[in-house]
PDB file of C-alpha atoms and ligand atoms in Angstrom:
ATOM      1  CA  MET A  23     -20.373  13.945  -8.820  1.00 41.00           C
ATOM      2  CA  SER A  24     -22.675  11.696 -10.779  1.00 43.00           C
ATOM      3  CA  ASN A  25     -23.666   8.237  -9.699  1.00 47.00           C
ATOM      4  CA  ASP A  26     -22.028   6.873 -12.861  1.00 58.00           C
ATOM      5  CA  ILE A  27     -18.649   6.838 -11.165  1.00 63.00           C
ATOM      6  CA  LYS A  28     -17.784   3.173 -10.823  1.00 64.00           C
ATOM      7  CA  SER A  29     -16.225   1.335  -7.981  1.00 62.00           C
ATOM      8  CA  ILE A  30     -12.612   0.271  -8.528  1.00 62.00           C
ATOM      9  CA  HIS A  31     -13.811  -3.306  -7.959  1.00 64.00           C
ATOM     10  CA  GLU A  32     -15.688  -3.252 -11.237  1.00 67.00           C
ATOM     11  CA  PHE A  33     -12.693  -2.844 -13.543  1.00 75.00           C
ATOM     12  CA  ASP A  34     -10.712  -5.582 -15.186  1.00 85.00           C
ATOM     13  CA  LEU A  35      -7.697  -6.551 -13.047  1.00 85.00           C
ATOM     14  CA  ASN A  36      -5.463  -6.770 -16.124  1.00 87.00           C
ATOM     15  CA  LEU A  37      -6.249  -3.185 -16.966  1.00 90.00           C
ATOM     16  CA  ILE A  38      -5.482  -2.033 -13.423  1.00 91.00           C
ATOM     17  CA  CYS A  39      -2.273  -4.055 -13.381  1.00 91.00           C
ATOM     18  CA  ASP A  40      -1.119  -2.748 -16.772  1.00 91.00           C
ATOM     19  CA  TYR A  41      -1.814   0.825 -15.638  1.00 94.00           C
ATOM     20  CA  TYR A  42      -0.015   0.569 -12.288  1.00 95.00           C
ATOM     21  CA  SER A  43       2.951  -1.314 -13.734  1.00 94.00           C
ATOM     22  CA  LYS A  44       3.790   1.909 -15.587  1.00 93.00           C
ATOM     23  CA  VAL A  45       4.278   4.029 -12.457  1.00 93.00           C
ATOM     24  CA  GLU A  46       6.929   3.703  -9.786  1.00 88.00           C
ATOM     25  CA  ARG A  47       4.466   3.397  -6.914  1.00 91.00           C
ATOM     26  CA  GLN A  48       1.138   1.668  -6.735  1.00 94.00           C
ATOM     27  CA  GLY A  49       0.025   3.480  -3.592  1.00 95.00           C
ATOM     28  CA  PRO A  50       0.710   6.751  -1.692  1.00 97.00           C
ATOM     29  CA  GLY A  51       4.148   6.918  -0.071  1.00 98.00           C
ATOM     30  CA  SER A  52       7.664   8.314  -0.517  1.00 98.00           C
ATOM     31  CA  PRO A  53      11.281   7.321   0.103  1.00 98.00           C
ATOM     32  CA  GLU A  54      11.402   9.776   3.040  1.00 98.00           C
ATOM     33  CA  VAL A  55       8.372   8.168   4.671  1.00 98.00           C
ATOM     34  CA  THR A  56       9.751   4.657   4.215  1.00 98.00           C
ATOM     35  CA  LYS A  57      13.000   5.797   5.876  1.00 98.00           C
ATOM     36  CA  LYS A  58      11.121   7.508   8.691  1.00 98.00           C
ATOM     37  CA  ALA A  59       9.126   4.325   9.421  1.00 98.00           C
ATOM     38  CA  LEU A  60      12.355   2.298   9.302  1.00 98.00           C
ATOM     39  CA  SER A  61      13.945   4.616  11.870  1.00 98.00           C
ATOM     40  CA  PHE A  62      11.662   3.099  14.558  1.00 98.00           C
ATOM     41  CA  ILE A  63      13.009  -0.395  13.928  1.00 97.00           C
ATOM     42  CA  ASP A  64      16.086  -1.578  15.802  1.00 94.00           C
ATOM     43  CA  HIS A  65      18.260  -4.662  15.816  1.00 90.00           C
ATOM     44  CA  LEU A  66      18.299  -5.489  12.100  1.00 97.00           C
ATOM     45  CA  ASN A  67      21.466  -7.158  10.840  1.00 98.00           C
ATOM     46  CA  SER A  68      22.637  -8.906   7.683  1.00 98.00           C
ATOM     47  CA  ARG A  69      20.904 -12.159   8.737  1.00 98.00           C
ATOM     48  CA  SER A  70      17.541 -10.505   9.442  1.00 98.00           C
ATOM     49  CA  LEU A  71      14.595 -11.750   7.385  1.00 98.00           C
ATOM     50  CA  ILE A  72      12.209  -9.113   6.127  1.00 98.00           C
ATOM     51  CA  ALA A  73       8.982  -9.603   4.165  1.00 99.00           C
ATOM     52  CA  ASP A  74       7.398  -6.835   2.092  1.00 98.00           C
ATOM     53  CA  ILE A  75       3.808  -7.914   1.546  1.00 98.00           C
ATOM     54  CA  GLY A  76       1.892  -6.495  -1.418  1.00 98.00           C
ATOM     55  CA  CYS A  77       5.228  -5.126  -2.604  1.00 98.00           C
ATOM     56  CA  GLY A  78       4.050  -4.051  -6.078  1.00 97.00           C
ATOM     57  CA  THR A  79       6.991  -3.168  -8.324  1.00 97.00           C
ATOM     58  CA  GLY A  80       9.112  -2.510  -5.222  1.00 97.00           C
ATOM     59  CA  GLY A  81       9.328   1.305  -4.955  1.00 97.00           C
ATOM     60  CA  GLN A  82       9.508   1.110  -1.159  1.00 98.00           C
ATOM     61  CA  THR A  83      11.348  -2.237  -1.017  1.00 98.00           C
ATOM     62  CA  MET A  84      14.429  -0.852  -2.754  1.00 98.00           C
ATOM     63  CA  VAL A  85      14.511   2.023  -0.248  1.00 98.00           C
ATOM     64  CA  ILE A  86      14.371  -0.458   2.647  1.00 98.00           C
ATOM     65  CA  ALA A  87      17.215  -2.461   1.086  1.00 98.00           C
ATOM     66  CA  GLN A  88      19.346   0.642   0.600  1.00 98.00           C
ATOM     67  CA  THR A  89      18.722   1.827   4.170  1.00 98.00           C
ATOM     68  CA  ALA A  90      18.736  -1.316   6.325  1.00 98.00           C
ATOM     69  CA  PRO A  91      20.586  -4.645   6.354  1.00 98.00           C
ATOM     70  CA  GLY A  92      18.877  -8.016   5.917  1.00 98.00           C
ATOM     71  CA  GLN A  93      17.350 -10.307   3.309  1.00 98.00           C
ATOM     72  CA  ILE A  94      14.083  -9.044   1.845  1.00 98.00           C
ATOM     73  CA  THR A  95      11.353 -11.122   0.226  1.00 98.00           C
ATOM     74  CA  GLY A  96       8.752  -9.131  -1.691  1.00 98.00           C
ATOM     75  CA  ILE A  97       5.412 -10.842  -2.230  1.00 98.00           C
ATOM     76  CA  ASP A  98       2.706  -9.806  -4.639  1.00 97.00           C
ATOM     77  CA  LEU A  99      -0.250 -11.436  -6.332  1.00 95.00           C
ATOM     78  CA  PHE A 100       0.561 -10.034  -9.782  1.00 94.00           C
ATOM     79  CA  PRO A 101       3.300 -11.672 -11.876  1.00 95.00           C
ATOM     80  CA  THR A 102       3.937  -8.477 -13.885  1.00 94.00           C
ATOM     81  CA  PHE A 103       4.684  -6.548 -10.699  1.00 96.00           C
ATOM     82  CA  ILE A 104       7.038  -9.294  -9.498  1.00 97.00           C
ATOM     83  CA  TYR A 105       8.832  -9.354 -12.859  1.00 97.00           C
ATOM     84  CA  LEU A 106       9.370  -5.573 -12.644  1.00 97.00           C
ATOM     85  CA  PHE A 107      10.301  -5.853  -8.954  1.00 98.00           C
ATOM     86  CA  ASN A 108      13.101  -8.320  -9.719  1.00 98.00           C
ATOM     87  CA  SER A 109      14.400  -6.290 -12.635  1.00 98.00           C
ATOM     88  CA  ASN A 110      14.415  -3.169 -10.427  1.00 98.00           C
ATOM     89  CA  ALA A 111      16.409  -5.114  -7.801  1.00 98.00           C
ATOM     90  CA  ARG A 112      18.923  -6.174 -10.489  1.00 98.00           C
ATOM     91  CA  LYS A 113      19.272  -2.624 -11.813  1.00 98.00           C
ATOM     92  CA  LEU A 114      20.252  -1.485  -8.315  1.00 98.00           C
ATOM     93  CA  ASN A 115      22.511  -4.505  -7.811  1.00 98.00           C
ATOM     94  CA  LEU A 116      20.377  -5.657  -4.888  1.00 98.00           C
ATOM     95  CA  GLN A 117      19.432  -9.046  -6.367  1.00 98.00           C
ATOM     96  CA  ASN A 118      21.406 -10.991  -3.733  1.00 98.00           C
ATOM     97  CA  ARG A 119      19.414  -9.461  -0.884  1.00 98.00           C
ATOM     98  CA  VAL A 120      16.068  -8.645  -2.489  1.00 98.00           C
ATOM     99  CA  LYS A 121      13.849 -11.248  -4.130  1.00 98.00           C
ATOM    100  CA  GLY A 122      10.318 -10.927  -5.404  1.00 98.00           C
ATOM    101  CA  ILE A 123       7.982 -13.905  -5.480  1.00 98.00           C
ATOM    102  CA  GLU A 124       4.389 -14.337  -6.545  1.00 98.00           C
ATOM    103  CA  GLY A 125       2.157 -15.120  -3.622  1.00 98.00           C
ATOM    104  CA  ASN A 126      -1.036 -14.373  -1.785  1.00 98.00           C
ATOM    105  CA  MET A 127      -1.052 -12.396   1.470  1.00 98.00           C
ATOM    106  CA  GLU A 128      -3.852 -14.718   2.614  1.00 98.00           C
ATOM    107  CA  ASP A 129      -1.560 -17.722   2.367  1.00 98.00           C
ATOM    108  CA  LEU A 130       2.021 -16.616   2.975  1.00 98.00           C
ATOM    109  CA  PRO A 131       4.912 -19.044   2.381  1.00 98.00           C
ATOM    110  CA  PHE A 132       6.787 -18.302   5.634  1.00 98.00           C
ATOM    111  CA  ARG A 133       7.457 -20.504   8.650  1.00 98.00           C
ATOM    112  CA  ASP A 134       6.107 -19.529  12.050  1.00 98.00           C
ATOM    113  CA  GLY A 135       8.487 -17.296  13.981  1.00 98.00           C
ATOM    114  CA  GLU A 136      11.042 -16.788  11.197  1.00 98.00           C
ATOM    115  CA  LEU A 137      10.678 -13.105  10.290  1.00 98.00           C
ATOM    116  CA  ASP A 138      12.325 -10.112  11.961  1.00 98.00           C
ATOM    117  CA  LEU A 139      10.187  -7.555  10.185  1.00 98.00           C
ATOM    118  CA  ILE A 140       6.954  -7.504   8.204  1.00 99.00           C
ATOM    119  CA  TRP A 141       6.518  -4.479   5.966  1.00 99.00           C
ATOM    120  CA  SER A 142       3.444  -3.564   3.953  1.00 98.00           C
ATOM    121  CA  GLU A 143       2.748  -0.167   2.373  1.00 98.00           C
ATOM    122  CA  GLY A 144      -0.714   0.545   1.023  1.00 98.00           C
ATOM    123  CA  ALA A 145      -1.602  -3.128   0.674  1.00 98.00           C
ATOM    124  CA  ILE A 146      -2.937  -4.611   3.934  1.00 98.00           C
ATOM    125  CA  TYR A 147      -6.433  -3.397   2.995  1.00 98.00           C
ATOM    126  CA  ASN A 148      -6.558  -6.302   0.533  1.00 97.00           C
ATOM    127  CA  ILE A 149      -6.856  -8.743   3.422  1.00 98.00           C
ATOM    128  CA  GLY A 150      -8.214  -6.169   5.885  1.00 98.00           C
ATOM    129  CA  PHE A 151      -6.190  -4.376   8.571  1.00 98.00           C
ATOM    130  CA  GLU A 152      -7.357  -6.447  11.524  1.00 98.00           C
ATOM    131  CA  ARG A 153      -7.207  -9.817   9.770  1.00 98.00           C
ATOM    132  CA  GLY A 154      -3.778  -9.039   8.287  1.00 98.00           C
ATOM    133  CA  LEU A 155      -2.275  -8.086  11.656  1.00 98.00           C
ATOM    134  CA  ASN A 156      -3.715 -11.171  13.325  1.00 98.00           C
ATOM    135  CA  GLU A 157      -2.755 -13.656  10.630  1.00 98.00           C
ATOM    136  CA  TRP A 158       0.710 -12.294   9.864  1.00 98.00           C
ATOM    137  CA  ARG A 159       1.795 -12.024  13.515  1.00 98.00           C
ATOM    138  CA  LYS A 160       2.668 -15.724  13.802  1.00 98.00           C
ATOM    139  CA  PHE A 161       5.416 -15.395  11.156  1.00 98.00           C
ATOM    140  CA  LEU A 162       7.328 -12.932  13.358  1.00 98.00           C
ATOM    141  CA  LYS A 163       9.970 -13.805  15.917  1.00 98.00           C
ATOM    142  CA  PRO A 164       9.247 -12.686  19.487  1.00 97.00           C
ATOM    143  CA  ASN A 165       9.962  -8.925  19.528  1.00 97.00           C
ATOM    144  CA  GLY A 166       9.709  -8.854  15.717  1.00 98.00           C
ATOM    145  CA  TYR A 167       8.371  -5.731  14.072  1.00 98.00           C
ATOM    146  CA  ILE A 168       5.437  -4.884  11.867  1.00 98.00           C
ATOM    147  CA  ALA A 169       5.183  -1.676   9.820  1.00 99.00           C
ATOM    148  CA  VAL A 170       2.117  -1.113   7.676  1.00 98.00           C
ATOM    149  CA  SER A 171       0.495   1.897   6.071  1.00 98.00           C
ATOM    150  CA  GLU A 172      -3.256   2.072   5.808  1.00 98.00           C
ATOM    151  CA  ALA A 173      -5.883   4.600   4.694  1.00 98.00           C
ATOM    152  CA  SER A 174      -7.492   5.982   7.862  1.00 98.00           C
ATOM    153  CA  TRP A 175     -10.004   8.590   8.992  1.00 98.00           C
ATOM    154  CA  PHE A 176      -8.560  11.619  10.805  1.00 98.00           C
ATOM    155  CA  THR A 177     -11.863  12.704  12.355  1.00 98.00           C
ATOM    156  CA  GLU A 178     -14.888  11.090  13.979  1.00 97.00           C
ATOM    157  CA  GLU A 179     -17.249  12.652  11.427  1.00 97.00           C
ATOM    158  CA  ARG A 180     -16.926  13.610   7.758  1.00 97.00           C
ATOM    159  CA  PRO A 181     -19.019  14.803   4.823  1.00 98.00           C
ATOM    160  CA  ASP A 182     -21.328  12.232   3.230  1.00 98.00           C
ATOM    161  CA  GLU A 183     -19.653  12.284  -0.182  1.00 98.00           C
ATOM    162  CA  ILE A 184     -16.286  11.115   1.103  1.00 98.00           C
ATOM    163  CA  ASN A 185     -17.836   8.791   3.656  1.00 98.00           C
ATOM    164  CA  GLU A 186     -19.793   7.031   0.923  1.00 97.00           C
ATOM    165  CA  PHE A 187     -16.779   6.818  -1.390  1.00 97.00           C
ATOM    166  CA  TRP A 188     -14.758   4.992   1.245  1.00 97.00           C
ATOM    167  CA  LEU A 189     -17.581   2.801   2.457  1.00 95.00           C
ATOM    168  CA  ASP A 190     -17.796   1.518  -1.099  1.00 95.00           C
ATOM    169  CA  ALA A 191     -14.027   1.310  -1.761  1.00 94.00           C
ATOM    170  CA  TYR A 192     -13.003  -0.056   1.654  1.00 95.00           C
ATOM    171  CA  PRO A 193     -15.714  -0.390   4.284  1.00 96.00           C
ATOM    172  CA  GLU A 194     -13.151  -1.390   6.937  1.00 97.00           C
ATOM    173  CA  ILE A 195     -11.506   2.055   6.935  1.00 98.00           C
ATOM    174  CA  GLU A 196     -11.149   3.172  10.570  1.00 98.00           C
ATOM    175  CA  THR A 197     -10.022   6.151  12.597  1.00 98.00           C
ATOM    176  CA  VAL A 198      -6.362   6.284  13.630  1.00 98.00           C
ATOM    177  CA  SER A 199      -7.201   5.604  17.273  1.00 98.00           C
ATOM    178  CA  ASN A 200      -9.384   2.594  16.416  1.00 98.00           C
ATOM    179  CA  ASN A 201      -6.608   1.147  14.265  1.00 98.00           C
ATOM    180  CA  LEU A 202      -4.127   1.622  17.094  1.00 98.00           C
ATOM    181  CA  ALA A 203      -6.471  -0.288  19.385  1.00 98.00           C
ATOM    182  CA  LEU A 204      -6.657  -3.090  16.788  1.00 98.00           C
ATOM    183  CA  LEU A 205      -2.858  -3.199  16.603  1.00 98.00           C
ATOM    184  CA  GLN A 206      -2.644  -3.525  20.370  1.00 98.00           C
ATOM    185  CA  LYS A 207      -5.407  -6.134  20.504  1.00 98.00           C
ATOM    186  CA  ALA A 208      -3.608  -8.194  17.860  1.00 98.00           C
ATOM    187  CA  GLY A 209      -0.618  -8.537  20.222  1.00 98.00           C
ATOM    188  CA  PHE A 210       1.684  -5.675  19.273  1.00 98.00           C
ATOM    189  CA  ILE A 211       3.130  -2.827  21.317  1.00 98.00           C
ATOM    190  CA  PRO A 212       2.336   0.340  19.339  1.00 97.00           C
ATOM    191  CA  LEU A 213       5.738   1.957  18.769  1.00 98.00           C
ATOM    192  CA  ALA A 214       4.855   4.776  16.415  1.00 98.00           C
ATOM    193  CA  THR A 215       2.047   6.161  14.317  1.00 98.00           C
ATOM    194  CA  PHE A 216       2.332   9.013  11.872  1.00 98.00           C
ATOM    195  CA  ILE A 217       0.301  10.531   9.071  1.00 98.00           C
ATOM    196  CA  LEU A 218       1.928  10.490   5.642  1.00 98.00           C
ATOM    197  CA  PRO A 219       2.500  14.017   4.319  1.00 98.00           C
ATOM    198  CA  GLU A 220       0.272  15.213   1.473  1.00 98.00           C
ATOM    199  CA  ILE A 221       3.044  14.965  -1.128  1.00 98.00           C
ATOM    200  CA  CYS A 222       2.879  11.179  -0.755  1.00 98.00           C
ATOM    201  CA  TRP A 223      -0.475  11.434  -2.528  1.00 97.00           C
ATOM    202  CA  THR A 224       0.134  14.394  -4.832  1.00 97.00           C
ATOM    203  CA  LYS A 225       3.759  14.400  -6.020  1.00 96.00           C
ATOM    204  CA  HIS A 226       4.437  10.670  -5.564  1.00 96.00           C
ATOM    205  CA  PHE A 227       1.093   9.093  -6.467  1.00 96.00           C
ATOM    206  CA  PHE A 228      -1.388  11.235  -8.418  1.00 97.00           C
ATOM    207  CA  GLU A 229       1.008  13.438 -10.423  1.00 96.00           C
ATOM    208  CA  PRO A 230       2.978  10.606 -12.057  1.00 95.00           C
ATOM    209  CA  GLN A 231      -0.388   9.215 -13.214  1.00 96.00           C
ATOM    210  CA  GLU A 232      -1.368  12.347 -15.147  1.00 96.00           C
ATOM    211  CA  SER A 233       0.757  11.750 -18.257  1.00 95.00           C
ATOM    212  CA  LEU A 234      -0.007   8.029 -18.075  1.00 96.00           C
ATOM    213  CA  GLN A 235      -3.725   8.814 -18.179  1.00 97.00           C
ATOM    214  CA  GLU A 236      -3.274  10.892 -21.334  1.00 96.00           C
ATOM    215  CA  ALA A 237      -1.245   8.086 -22.909  1.00 95.00           C
ATOM    216  CA  PHE A 238      -3.838   5.442 -21.974  1.00 93.00           C
ATOM    217  CA  LEU A 239      -6.694   7.503 -23.398  1.00 94.00           C
ATOM    218  CA  LYS A 240      -4.766   7.829 -26.684  1.00 95.00           C
ATOM    219  CA  GLN A 241      -3.670   4.205 -26.801  1.00 92.00           C
ATOM    220  CA  TYR A 242      -7.183   2.882 -26.107  1.00 91.00           C
ATOM    221  CA  GLU A 243      -9.168   5.532 -27.949  1.00 92.00           C
ATOM    222  CA  GLY A 244     -12.852   4.588 -28.093  1.00 92.00           C
ATOM    223  CA  ASN A 245     -12.539   1.992 -25.334  1.00 92.00           C
ATOM    224  CA  GLN A 246     -15.326   2.746 -22.876  1.00 91.00           C
ATOM    225  CA  THR A 247     -13.852   0.697 -20.009  1.00 91.00           C
ATOM    226  CA  VAL A 248     -10.536   2.521 -20.209  1.00 92.00           C
ATOM    227  CA  ARG A 249     -12.275   5.893 -20.350  1.00 94.00           C
ATOM    228  CA  GLU A 250     -14.320   5.068 -17.266  1.00 93.00           C
ATOM    229  CA  PHE A 251     -11.281   3.716 -15.455  1.00 93.00           C
ATOM    230  CA  ILE A 252      -9.347   6.941 -16.077  1.00 96.00           C
ATOM    231  CA  GLU A 253     -12.350   9.025 -15.004  1.00 96.00           C
ATOM    232  CA  ASN A 254     -12.401   6.974 -11.847  1.00 94.00           C
ATOM    233  CA  GLN A 255      -8.722   7.636 -11.156  1.00 95.00           C
ATOM    234  CA  ARG A 256      -9.224  11.350 -11.727  1.00 97.00           C
ATOM    235  CA  HIS A 257     -12.249  11.360  -9.448  1.00 96.00           C
ATOM    236  CA  GLU A 258     -10.192   9.802  -6.667  1.00 96.00           C
ATOM    237  CA  ALA A 259      -7.557  12.534  -7.022  1.00 97.00           C
ATOM    238  CA  GLN A 260     -10.245  15.246  -6.964  1.00 98.00           C
ATOM    239  CA  LEU A 261     -11.831  13.758  -3.854  1.00 98.00           C
ATOM    240  CA  TYR A 262      -8.461  13.724  -2.134  1.00 98.00           C
ATOM    241  CA  GLU A 263      -7.921  17.414  -2.903  1.00 98.00           C
ATOM    242  CA  LYS A 264     -11.385  18.269  -1.585  1.00 98.00           C
ATOM    243  CA  TYR A 265     -11.452  16.091   1.547  1.00 98.00           C
ATOM    244  CA  LYS A 266      -7.825  15.568   2.578  1.00 98.00           C
ATOM    245  CA  ALA A 267      -8.559  17.077   5.990  1.00 98.00           C
ATOM    246  CA  TYR A 268     -10.649  13.986   6.790  1.00 98.00           C
ATOM    247  CA  TYR A 269      -8.511  11.062   5.709  1.00 98.00           C
ATOM    248  CA  GLY A 270      -5.111   9.978   4.546  1.00 98.00           C
ATOM    249  CA  TYR A 271      -2.534   7.256   4.817  1.00 98.00           C
ATOM    250  CA  VAL A 272      -1.112   6.470   8.234  1.00 98.00           C
ATOM    251  CA  PHE A 273       1.902   4.366   9.156  1.00 98.00           C
ATOM    252  CA  TYR A 274       1.428   1.974  12.094  1.00 99.00           C
ATOM    253  CA  ILE A 275       4.540   0.427  13.598  1.00 98.00           C
ATOM    254  CA  GLY A 276       4.395  -2.218  16.272  1.00 98.00           C
ATOM    255  CA  ARG A 277       6.549  -4.772  18.061  1.00 98.00           C
ATOM    256  CA  LYS A 278       5.308  -8.291  18.711  1.00 98.00           C
ATOM    257  CA  ILE A 279       4.727  -9.003  22.390  1.00 95.00           C
TER     258      ILE A 279
HETATM  259  N1  SAH B 319       3.493  -1.549  -1.696  1.00 57.95           N
HETATM  260  C1  SAH B 319       3.347  -1.012  -3.039  1.00 57.95           C
HETATM  261  C2  SAH B 319       2.052  -1.441  -3.712  1.00 57.95           C
HETATM  262  C3  SAH B 319       0.770  -1.021  -3.047  1.00 57.95           C
HETATM  263  S1  SAH B 319      -0.663  -1.361  -4.023  1.00 57.95           S
HETATM  264  C4  SAH B 319       3.446   0.507  -2.976  1.00 57.95           C
HETATM  265  O1  SAH B 319       3.247   1.092  -1.901  1.00 57.95           O
HETATM  266  O2  SAH B 319       3.714   1.109  -4.027  1.00 57.95           O
HETATM  267  C5  SAH B 319      -1.262  -2.882  -3.343  1.00 57.95           C
HETATM  268  C6  SAH B 319      -0.524  -4.110  -3.837  1.00 57.95           C
HETATM  269  O3  SAH B 319      -1.099  -5.266  -3.237  1.00 57.95           O
HETATM  270  C7  SAH B 319      -0.622  -4.324  -5.348  1.00 57.95           C
HETATM  271  O4  SAH B 319       0.680  -4.482  -5.864  1.00 57.95           O
HETATM  272  C8  SAH B 319      -1.435  -5.601  -5.487  1.00 57.95           C
HETATM  273  O5  SAH B 319      -1.054  -6.389  -6.595  1.00 57.95           O
HETATM  274  C9  SAH B 319      -1.118  -6.309  -4.192  1.00 57.95           C
HETATM  275  N2  SAH B 319      -2.116  -7.321  -3.784  1.00 57.95           N
HETATM  276  C10 SAH B 319      -3.467  -7.227  -3.852  1.00 57.95           C
HETATM  277  N3  SAH B 319      -4.043  -8.329  -3.322  1.00 57.95           N
HETATM  278  C11 SAH B 319      -3.021  -9.137  -2.917  1.00 57.95           C
HETATM  279  C12 SAH B 319      -2.965 -10.417  -2.284  1.00 57.95           C
HETATM  280  N4  SAH B 319      -4.076 -11.075  -1.971  1.00 57.95           N
HETATM  281  N5  SAH B 319      -1.756 -10.947  -2.005  1.00 57.95           N
HETATM  282  C13 SAH B 319      -0.615 -10.284  -2.326  1.00 57.95           C
HETATM  283  N6  SAH B 319      -0.610  -9.067  -2.923  1.00 57.95           N
HETATM  284  C14 SAH B 319      -1.786  -8.498  -3.213  1.00 57.95           C
END
């Protein structure tokens, strides 16, 4: 790969937001995986308060709402995602239990000790895994649950190309066992950890982007930034195919001590 491949940080946020608002999921995952993670969480009832942080357009939130009881607040930085989130909730007639609000995961609008469950798929990296766990913990009731998915290394060592890609994209990426230690250190009992199956990346994340990429290239013909952005997306998918033995998304589920 050439050194011309840009870091995702260098692209215009509006472009990224426009692109991801046109797919169902903004990160790797699947309805089956969301349900599997939920299966480790007990004691939810219709009065339970659940927060889905970095909810995007709500792909996983609607699955939570259809599987478990409780009131769910989705929080995301991007107004377009929240608009789509709330219209998705209405389409599924979940608007009385599922509400999306604009907000920053670094400054959440909850009261200490009010939440039964904090959920976050493919988003905690924005604040950092360790900082997110430590800062969000106070919003949970005693014995409240946290369930987050995070890109993680599967091995102690890996080829330079993929190591360098991740050190640029997310230098905090850790091995599964180091993340588990961070979860424990932050004051959670580790209840379950599992690796997301490959289809969460391929069928549910990269494949829906393929036709969108063609459409974007047509719509923005001649636009250098868009062309580079799409090349970047395609590069990420190629790297995954080549190096998926070394990294992937992992769900971490813990209970507040
Ligand atoms: N949970 C969704 C989206 C994951 S992508 C899914 O799995 O499909 C990460 C999300 O985090 C994006 O929607 C992005 O807008 C949001 N995000 C990024 N920084 C944020 C911040 N500081 N506060 C809240 N949300 C943020």
